Every structure is written in C-alpha cells, then in structure tokens.
PDB file of C-alpha atoms in Angstrom:
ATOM      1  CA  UNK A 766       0.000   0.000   0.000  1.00 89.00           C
ATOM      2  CA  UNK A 767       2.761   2.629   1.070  1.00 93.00           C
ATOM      3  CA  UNK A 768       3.619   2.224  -3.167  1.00 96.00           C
ATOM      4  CA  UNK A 769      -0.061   3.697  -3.864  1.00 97.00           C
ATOM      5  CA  UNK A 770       0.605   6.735  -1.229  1.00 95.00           C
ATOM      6  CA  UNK A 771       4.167   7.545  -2.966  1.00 96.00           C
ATOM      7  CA  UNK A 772       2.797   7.923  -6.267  1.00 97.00           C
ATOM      8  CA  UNK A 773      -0.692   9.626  -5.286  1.00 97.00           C
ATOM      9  CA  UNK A 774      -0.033  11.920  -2.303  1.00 93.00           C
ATOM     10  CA  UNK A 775      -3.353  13.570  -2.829  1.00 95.00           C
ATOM     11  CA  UNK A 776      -6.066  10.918  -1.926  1.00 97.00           C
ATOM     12  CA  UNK A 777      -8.943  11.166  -0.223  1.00 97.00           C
ATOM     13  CA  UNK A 778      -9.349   9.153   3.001  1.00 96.00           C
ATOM     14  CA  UNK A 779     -12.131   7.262   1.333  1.00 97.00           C
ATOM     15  CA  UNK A 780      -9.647   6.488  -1.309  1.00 98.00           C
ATOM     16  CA  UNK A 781      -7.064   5.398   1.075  1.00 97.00           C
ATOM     17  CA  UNK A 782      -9.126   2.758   3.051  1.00 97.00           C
ATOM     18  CA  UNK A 783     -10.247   1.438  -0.445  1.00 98.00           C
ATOM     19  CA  UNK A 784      -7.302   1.026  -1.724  1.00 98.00           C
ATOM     20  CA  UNK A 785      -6.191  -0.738   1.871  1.00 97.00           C
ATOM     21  CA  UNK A 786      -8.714  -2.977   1.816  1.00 98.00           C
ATOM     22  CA  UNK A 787      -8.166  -4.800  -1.577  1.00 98.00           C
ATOM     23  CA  UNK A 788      -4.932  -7.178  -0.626  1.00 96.00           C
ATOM     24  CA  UNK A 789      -7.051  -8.392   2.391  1.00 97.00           C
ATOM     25  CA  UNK A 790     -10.249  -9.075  -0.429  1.00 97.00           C
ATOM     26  CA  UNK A 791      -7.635 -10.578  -3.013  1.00 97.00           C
ATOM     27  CA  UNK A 792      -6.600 -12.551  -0.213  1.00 96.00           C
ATOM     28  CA  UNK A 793      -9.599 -14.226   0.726  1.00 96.00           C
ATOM     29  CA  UNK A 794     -11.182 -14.751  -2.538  1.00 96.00           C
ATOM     30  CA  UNK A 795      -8.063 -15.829  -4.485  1.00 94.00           C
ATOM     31  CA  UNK A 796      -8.103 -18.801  -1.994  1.00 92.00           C
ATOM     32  CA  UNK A 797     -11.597 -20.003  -2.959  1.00 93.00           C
ATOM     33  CA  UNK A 798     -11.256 -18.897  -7.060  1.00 92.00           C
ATOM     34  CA  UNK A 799      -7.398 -19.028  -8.109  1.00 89.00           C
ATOM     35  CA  UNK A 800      -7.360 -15.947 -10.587  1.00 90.00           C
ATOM     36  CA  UNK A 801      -4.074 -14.235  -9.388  1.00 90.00           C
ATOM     37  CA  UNK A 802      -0.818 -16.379  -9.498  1.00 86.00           C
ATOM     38  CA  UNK A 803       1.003 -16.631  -5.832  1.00 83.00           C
ATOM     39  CA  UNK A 804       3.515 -14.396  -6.716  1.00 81.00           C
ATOM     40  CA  UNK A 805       1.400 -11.678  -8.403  1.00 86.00           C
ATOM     41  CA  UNK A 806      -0.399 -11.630  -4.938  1.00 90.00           C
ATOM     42  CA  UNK A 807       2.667 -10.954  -2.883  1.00 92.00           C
ATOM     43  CA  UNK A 808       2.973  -7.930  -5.428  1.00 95.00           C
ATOM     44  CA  UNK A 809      -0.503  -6.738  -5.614  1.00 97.00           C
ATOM     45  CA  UNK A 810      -0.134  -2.712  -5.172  1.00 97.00           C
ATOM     46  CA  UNK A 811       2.301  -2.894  -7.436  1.00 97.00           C
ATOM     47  CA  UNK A 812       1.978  -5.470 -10.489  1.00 96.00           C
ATOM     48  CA  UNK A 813      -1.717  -5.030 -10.370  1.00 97.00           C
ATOM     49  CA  UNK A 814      -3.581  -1.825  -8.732  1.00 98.00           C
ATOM     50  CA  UNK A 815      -0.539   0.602  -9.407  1.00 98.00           C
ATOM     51  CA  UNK A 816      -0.155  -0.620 -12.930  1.00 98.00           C
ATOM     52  CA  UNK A 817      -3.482   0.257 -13.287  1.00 98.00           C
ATOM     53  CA  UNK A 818      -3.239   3.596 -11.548  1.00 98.00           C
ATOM     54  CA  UNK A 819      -0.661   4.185 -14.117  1.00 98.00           C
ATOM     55  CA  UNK A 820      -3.666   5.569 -16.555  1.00 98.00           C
ATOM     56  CA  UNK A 821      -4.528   8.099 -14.400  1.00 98.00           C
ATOM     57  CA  UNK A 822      -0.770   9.502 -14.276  1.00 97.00           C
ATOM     58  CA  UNK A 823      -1.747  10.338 -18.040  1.00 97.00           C
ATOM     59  CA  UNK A 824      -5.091  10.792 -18.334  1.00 96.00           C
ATOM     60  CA  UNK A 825      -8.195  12.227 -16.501  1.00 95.00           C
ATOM     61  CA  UNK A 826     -11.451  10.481 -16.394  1.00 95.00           C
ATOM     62  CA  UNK A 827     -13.951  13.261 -16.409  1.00 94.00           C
ATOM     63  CA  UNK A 828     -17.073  12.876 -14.148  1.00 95.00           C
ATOM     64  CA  UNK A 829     -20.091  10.894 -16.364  1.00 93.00           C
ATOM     65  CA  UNK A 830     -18.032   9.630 -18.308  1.00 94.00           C
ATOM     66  CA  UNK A 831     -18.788   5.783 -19.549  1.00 95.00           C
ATOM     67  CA  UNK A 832     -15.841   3.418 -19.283  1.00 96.00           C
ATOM     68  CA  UNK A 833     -16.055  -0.291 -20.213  1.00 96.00           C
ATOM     69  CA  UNK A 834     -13.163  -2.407 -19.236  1.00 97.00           C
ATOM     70  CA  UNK A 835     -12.922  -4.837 -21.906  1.00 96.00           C
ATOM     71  CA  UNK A 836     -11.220  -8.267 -20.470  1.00 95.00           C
ATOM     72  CA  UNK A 837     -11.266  -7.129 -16.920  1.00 96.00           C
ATOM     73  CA  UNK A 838     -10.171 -10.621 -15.591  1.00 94.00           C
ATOM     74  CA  UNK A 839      -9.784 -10.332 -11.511  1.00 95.00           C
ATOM     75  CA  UNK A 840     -10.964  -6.234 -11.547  1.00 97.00           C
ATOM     76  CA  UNK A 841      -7.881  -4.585 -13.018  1.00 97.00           C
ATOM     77  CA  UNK A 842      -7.920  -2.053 -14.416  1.00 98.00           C
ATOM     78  CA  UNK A 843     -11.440  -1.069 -13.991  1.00 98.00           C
ATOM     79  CA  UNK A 844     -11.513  -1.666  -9.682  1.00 98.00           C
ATOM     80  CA  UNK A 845      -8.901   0.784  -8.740  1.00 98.00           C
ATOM     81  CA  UNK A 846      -9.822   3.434 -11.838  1.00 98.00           C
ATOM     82  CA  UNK A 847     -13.347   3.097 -10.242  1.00 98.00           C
ATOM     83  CA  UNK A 848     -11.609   4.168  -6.872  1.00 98.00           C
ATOM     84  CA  UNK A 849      -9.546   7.147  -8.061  1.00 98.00           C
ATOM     85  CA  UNK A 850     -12.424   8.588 -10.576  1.00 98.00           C
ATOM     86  CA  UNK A 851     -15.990   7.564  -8.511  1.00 98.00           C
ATOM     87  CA  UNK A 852     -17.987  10.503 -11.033  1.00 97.00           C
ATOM     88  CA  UNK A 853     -17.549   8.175 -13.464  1.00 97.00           C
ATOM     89  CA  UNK A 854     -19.150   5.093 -14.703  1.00 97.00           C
ATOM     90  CA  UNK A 855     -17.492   1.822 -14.816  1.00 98.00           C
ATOM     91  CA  UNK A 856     -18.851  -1.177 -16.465  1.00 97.00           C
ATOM     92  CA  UNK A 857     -16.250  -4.066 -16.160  1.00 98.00           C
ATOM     93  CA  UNK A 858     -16.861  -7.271 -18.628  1.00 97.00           C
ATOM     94  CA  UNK A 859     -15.414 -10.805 -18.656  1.00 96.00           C
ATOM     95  CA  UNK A 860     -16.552 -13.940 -20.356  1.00 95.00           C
ATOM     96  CA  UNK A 861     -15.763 -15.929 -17.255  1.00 95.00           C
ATOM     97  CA  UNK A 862     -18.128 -16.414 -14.713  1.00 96.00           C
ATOM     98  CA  UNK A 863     -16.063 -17.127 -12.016  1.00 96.00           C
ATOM     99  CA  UNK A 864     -13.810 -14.223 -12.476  1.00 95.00           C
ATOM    100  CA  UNK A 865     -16.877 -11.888 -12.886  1.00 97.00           C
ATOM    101  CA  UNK A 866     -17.887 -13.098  -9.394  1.00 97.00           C
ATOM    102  CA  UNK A 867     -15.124 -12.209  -7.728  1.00 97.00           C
ATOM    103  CA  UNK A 868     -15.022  -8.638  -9.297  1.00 98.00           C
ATOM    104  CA  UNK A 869     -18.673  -8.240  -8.150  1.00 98.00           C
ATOM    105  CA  UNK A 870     -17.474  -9.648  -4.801  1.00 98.00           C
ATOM    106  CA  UNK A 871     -14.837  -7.193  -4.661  1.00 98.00           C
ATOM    107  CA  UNK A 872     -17.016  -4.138  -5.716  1.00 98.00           C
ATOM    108  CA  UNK A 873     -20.088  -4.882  -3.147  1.00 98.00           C
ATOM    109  CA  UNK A 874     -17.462  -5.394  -0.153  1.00 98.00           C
ATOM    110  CA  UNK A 875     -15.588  -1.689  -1.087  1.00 98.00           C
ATOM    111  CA  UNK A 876     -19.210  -0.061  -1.452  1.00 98.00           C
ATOM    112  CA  UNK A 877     -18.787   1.087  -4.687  1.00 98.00           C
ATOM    113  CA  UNK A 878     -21.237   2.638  -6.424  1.00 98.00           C
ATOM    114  CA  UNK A 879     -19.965   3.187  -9.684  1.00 98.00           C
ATOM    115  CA  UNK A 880     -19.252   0.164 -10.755  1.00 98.00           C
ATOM    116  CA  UNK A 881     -21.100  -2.786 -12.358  1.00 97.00           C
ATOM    117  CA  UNK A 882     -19.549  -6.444 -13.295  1.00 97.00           C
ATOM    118  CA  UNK A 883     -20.988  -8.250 -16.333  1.00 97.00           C
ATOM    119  CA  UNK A 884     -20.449 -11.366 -17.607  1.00 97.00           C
ATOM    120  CA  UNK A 885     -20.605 -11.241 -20.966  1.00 95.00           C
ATOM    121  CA  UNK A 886     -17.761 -10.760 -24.801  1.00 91.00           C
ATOM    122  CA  UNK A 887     -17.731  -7.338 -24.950  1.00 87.00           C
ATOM    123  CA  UNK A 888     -18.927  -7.207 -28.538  1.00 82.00           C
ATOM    124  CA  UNK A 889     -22.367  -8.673 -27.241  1.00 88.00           C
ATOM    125  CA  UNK A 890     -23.075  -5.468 -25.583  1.00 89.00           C
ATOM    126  CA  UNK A 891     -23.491  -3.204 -28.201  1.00 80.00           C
ATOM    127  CA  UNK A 892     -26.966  -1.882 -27.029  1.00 84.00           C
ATOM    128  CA  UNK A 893     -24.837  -0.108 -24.315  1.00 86.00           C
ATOM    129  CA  UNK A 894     -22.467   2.675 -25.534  1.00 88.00           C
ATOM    130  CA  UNK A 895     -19.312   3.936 -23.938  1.00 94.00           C
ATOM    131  CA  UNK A 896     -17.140   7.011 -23.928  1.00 93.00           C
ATOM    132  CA  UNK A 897     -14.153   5.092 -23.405  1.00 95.00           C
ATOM    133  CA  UNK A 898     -12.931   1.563 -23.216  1.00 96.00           C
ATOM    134  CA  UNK A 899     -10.109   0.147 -21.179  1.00 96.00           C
ATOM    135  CA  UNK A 900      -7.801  -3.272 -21.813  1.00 96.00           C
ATOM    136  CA  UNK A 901      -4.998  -4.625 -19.712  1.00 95.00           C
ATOM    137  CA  UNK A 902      -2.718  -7.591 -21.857  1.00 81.00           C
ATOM    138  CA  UNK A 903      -6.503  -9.108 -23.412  1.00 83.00           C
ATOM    139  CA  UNK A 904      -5.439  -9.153 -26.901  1.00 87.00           C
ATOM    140  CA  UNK A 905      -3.740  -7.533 -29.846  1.00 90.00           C
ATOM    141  CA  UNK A 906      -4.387  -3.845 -30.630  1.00 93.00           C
ATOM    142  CA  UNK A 907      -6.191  -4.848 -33.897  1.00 90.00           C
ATOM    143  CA  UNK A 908      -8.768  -7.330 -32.186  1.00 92.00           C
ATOM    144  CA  UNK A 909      -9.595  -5.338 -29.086  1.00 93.00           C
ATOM    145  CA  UNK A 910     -10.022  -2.031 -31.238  1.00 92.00           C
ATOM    146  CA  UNK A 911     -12.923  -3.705 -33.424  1.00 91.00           C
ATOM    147  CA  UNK A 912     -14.634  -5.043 -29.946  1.00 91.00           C
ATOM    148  CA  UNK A 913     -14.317  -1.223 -28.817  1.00 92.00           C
ATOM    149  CA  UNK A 914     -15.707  -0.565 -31.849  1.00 90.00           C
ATOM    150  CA  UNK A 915     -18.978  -1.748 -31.477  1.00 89.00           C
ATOM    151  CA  UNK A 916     -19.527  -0.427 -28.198  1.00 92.00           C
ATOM    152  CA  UNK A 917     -18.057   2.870 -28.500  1.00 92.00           C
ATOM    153  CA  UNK A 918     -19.615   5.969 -28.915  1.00 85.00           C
ATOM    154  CA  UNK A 919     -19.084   9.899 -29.263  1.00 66.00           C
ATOM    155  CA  UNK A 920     -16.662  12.087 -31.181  1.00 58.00           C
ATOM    156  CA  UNK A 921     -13.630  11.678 -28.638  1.00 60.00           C
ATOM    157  CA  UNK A 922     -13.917   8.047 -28.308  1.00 77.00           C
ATOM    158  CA  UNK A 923     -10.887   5.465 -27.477  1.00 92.00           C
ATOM    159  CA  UNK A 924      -9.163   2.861 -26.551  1.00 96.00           C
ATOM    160  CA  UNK A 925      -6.728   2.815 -23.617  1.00 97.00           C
ATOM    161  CA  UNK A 926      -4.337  -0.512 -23.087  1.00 97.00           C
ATOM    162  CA  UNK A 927      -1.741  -1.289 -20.487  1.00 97.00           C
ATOM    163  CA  UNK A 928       0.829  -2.989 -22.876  1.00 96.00           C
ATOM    164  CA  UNK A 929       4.079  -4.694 -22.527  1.00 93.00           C
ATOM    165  CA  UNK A 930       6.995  -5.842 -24.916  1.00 90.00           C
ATOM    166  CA  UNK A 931       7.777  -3.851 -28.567  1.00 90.00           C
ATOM    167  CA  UNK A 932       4.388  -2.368 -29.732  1.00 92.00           C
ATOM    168  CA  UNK A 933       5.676  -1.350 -33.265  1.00 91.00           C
ATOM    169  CA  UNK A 934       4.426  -4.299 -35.108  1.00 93.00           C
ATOM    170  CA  UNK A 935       1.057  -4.682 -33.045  1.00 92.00           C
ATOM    171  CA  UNK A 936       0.627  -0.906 -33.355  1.00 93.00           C
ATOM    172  CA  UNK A 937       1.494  -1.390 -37.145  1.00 93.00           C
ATOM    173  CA  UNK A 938      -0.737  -3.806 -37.535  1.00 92.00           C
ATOM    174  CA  UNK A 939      -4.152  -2.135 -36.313  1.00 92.00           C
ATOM    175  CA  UNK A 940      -3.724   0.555 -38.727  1.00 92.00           C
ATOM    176  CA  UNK A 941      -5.202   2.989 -36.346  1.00 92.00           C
ATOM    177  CA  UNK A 942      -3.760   6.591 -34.519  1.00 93.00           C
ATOM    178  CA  UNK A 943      -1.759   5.632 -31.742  1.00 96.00           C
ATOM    179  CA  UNK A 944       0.298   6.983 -28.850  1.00 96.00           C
ATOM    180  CA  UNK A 945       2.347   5.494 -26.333  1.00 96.00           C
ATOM    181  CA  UNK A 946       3.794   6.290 -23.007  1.00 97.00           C
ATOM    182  CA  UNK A 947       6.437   3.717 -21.462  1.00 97.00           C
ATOM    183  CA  UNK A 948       5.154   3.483 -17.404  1.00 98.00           C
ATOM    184  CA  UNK A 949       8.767   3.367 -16.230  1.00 98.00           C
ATOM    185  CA  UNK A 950       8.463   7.525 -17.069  1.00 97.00           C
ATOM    186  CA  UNK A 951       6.155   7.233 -13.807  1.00 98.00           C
ATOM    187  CA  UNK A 952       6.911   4.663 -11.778  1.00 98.00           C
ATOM    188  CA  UNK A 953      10.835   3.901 -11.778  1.00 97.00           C
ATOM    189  CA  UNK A 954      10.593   0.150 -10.325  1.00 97.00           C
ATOM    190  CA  UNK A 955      12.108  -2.352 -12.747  1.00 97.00           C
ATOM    191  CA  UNK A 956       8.763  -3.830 -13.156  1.00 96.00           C
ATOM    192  CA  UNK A 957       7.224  -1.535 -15.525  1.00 97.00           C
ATOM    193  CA  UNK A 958      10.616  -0.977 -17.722  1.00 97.00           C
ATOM    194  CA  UNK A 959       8.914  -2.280 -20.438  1.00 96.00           C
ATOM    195  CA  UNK A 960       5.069  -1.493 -20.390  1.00 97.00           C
ATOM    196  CA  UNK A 961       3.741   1.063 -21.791  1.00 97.00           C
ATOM    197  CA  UNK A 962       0.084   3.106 -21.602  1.00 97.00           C
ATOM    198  CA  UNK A 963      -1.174   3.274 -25.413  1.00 97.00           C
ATOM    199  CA  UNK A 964      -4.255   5.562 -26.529  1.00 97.00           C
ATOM    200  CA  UNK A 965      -5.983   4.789 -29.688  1.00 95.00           C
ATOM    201  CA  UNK A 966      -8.549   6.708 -31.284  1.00 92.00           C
ATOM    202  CA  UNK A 967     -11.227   4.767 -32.632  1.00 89.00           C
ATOM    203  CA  UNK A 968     -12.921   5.727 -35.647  1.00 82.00           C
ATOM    204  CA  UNK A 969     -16.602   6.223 -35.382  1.00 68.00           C
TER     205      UNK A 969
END
C-alpha cells in the first residue's frame, strides 16, 4: 500500500481505506477462485492496482463519463480506476463467470457505487455505448479495437491498453492513430521498464 501513497499523495481518506482494503479481499477470494498467481499476490499494489493507476498519471477520467473495461479478468484495471475517478461510470466485462464473481465480490465489499460487473464478450453489448474503453494484456491492438468498436460511442472516443513488450508491429498492424507512453516515465521500479500506456482513437 505505502507504493499507492508515494505515487498519489493527494487521496482522499475514502480512497485510502479502499485502496487498503483490496490485498485483504484478493486474499480471501483468491483462496476459494485461483485468478491471481502466488507471486502476483505478494505484489498486488504494485503489479496489479498501481499498474493500473498508471492511466490516471496520463489521463483524466472526467465525471459521467462511460468506461467499459474490456477483459477485466480479476478487476484490473477497472476496480482501482473506479476508486480514483468515482464521477464516473465503470462497467467491467469478462466472459468468465467465475472471475466476474469475484469482481462483483470485490465491488459490493468496497461499497462502490460506480461500478457494475458483467459477464458477458464485450462485442455482445453493443446496445450499451461507452465514452471510453479500457484493456490490460486481453489481446492484440487490432482485435480489441474492433470489440471497442462496437460499443463505442461519441466524437472523442478510445481505446486505452496497459501494454508490454515492442508495440511497433502490433501498433502497425491495427492501422489505427496511436500513442504510447512507457510506465517506467512514472513509476521507476524495474517492473514496468517495459510497459507502456497506449491511446488509440477509434474511428466512429
């Protein structure tokens, strides 16, 4: 936790305590529904909810704003986004049920309110439309930009991904207008020397 109060001096108390409370919630339901390896738990703050937190070192999610986090797996990035920017709306979607449950598990025991888990591909849910749509390592650039696709909506729409490795091929390959930030710009611990933040814009 004292990695999350380095980075982000100015949180709010209710912040804080959130933040506190999800090794303790990992913990518990990790033992009962294995979705974080051993050693990524023993890491937590900073291989999972401060990679996470690296978005908001770049970007600002205004208040209203509708964020789907494509892929979210165990919570990440959408849970601790959720925490830092609570005006905005967070819908976080995974194909597999028993991840899903532990998101929702996670979200009702923090008390968050702007948050919702759904199990479901995120190219089913194109009835709902979203300002902006999140991805941490789900797939390449050029598959997760046409799920966004379908979902996204407005004239400043886009896809955010936490990346790792050489993007210039996968960046190459989706054809689409990218940027890229490397996270060890941020956060100097050898973990993040080689991922990176990427926006994409997303064509309407």
């Amino acid at each position: 936790m004292e990695i999350i109060n380095k980075y982000f001096s100015s949180l709010s108390c209710d912040q804080l305590s959130r933040y506190a409370q999800l090794e303790a919630l990992y913990r518990y339901w990790n033992e009962r529904i294995n979705i974080i390896s051993r050693k990524d738990l023993d890491e937590l703050y900073e291989r999972h909810v401060l990679h996470s937190l690296s978005i908001a070192k770049i970007f600002t999610i205004d208040p209203e704003t509708k964020v789907v986090d494509i892929g979210t797996g165990g919570g990440f990035p959408g849970i601790p986004l959720a925490i830092m920017f609570p005006r905005a709306q967070f819908v976080l979607v995974d194909s597999i049920g028993k991840k899903i449950k532990v998101v929702r598990e996670v979200i009702n025991a923090l008390g968050l309110t702007n948050v919702k888990a759904v199990q479901s591909r995120a190219e089913d849910l194109a009835s709902q439309k979203f300002d902006l749509a999140l991805t941490r390592a789900v797939a390449p650039l050029n598959r997760v930009s046409r799920w966004a696709q379908k979902i996204l909506s407005g004239q400043n729409q886009g896809l955010i991904c936490l990346k790792g490795g050489d993007l210039n091929e996968e960046i190459k390959a989706a054809g689409l207008k990218t940027k890229s930030w490397c996270i060890h710009e941020y956060f100097p611990e050898p973990f993040f020397e080689t991922k990176f933040v990427t926006w994409s814009e997303i064509p309407v």
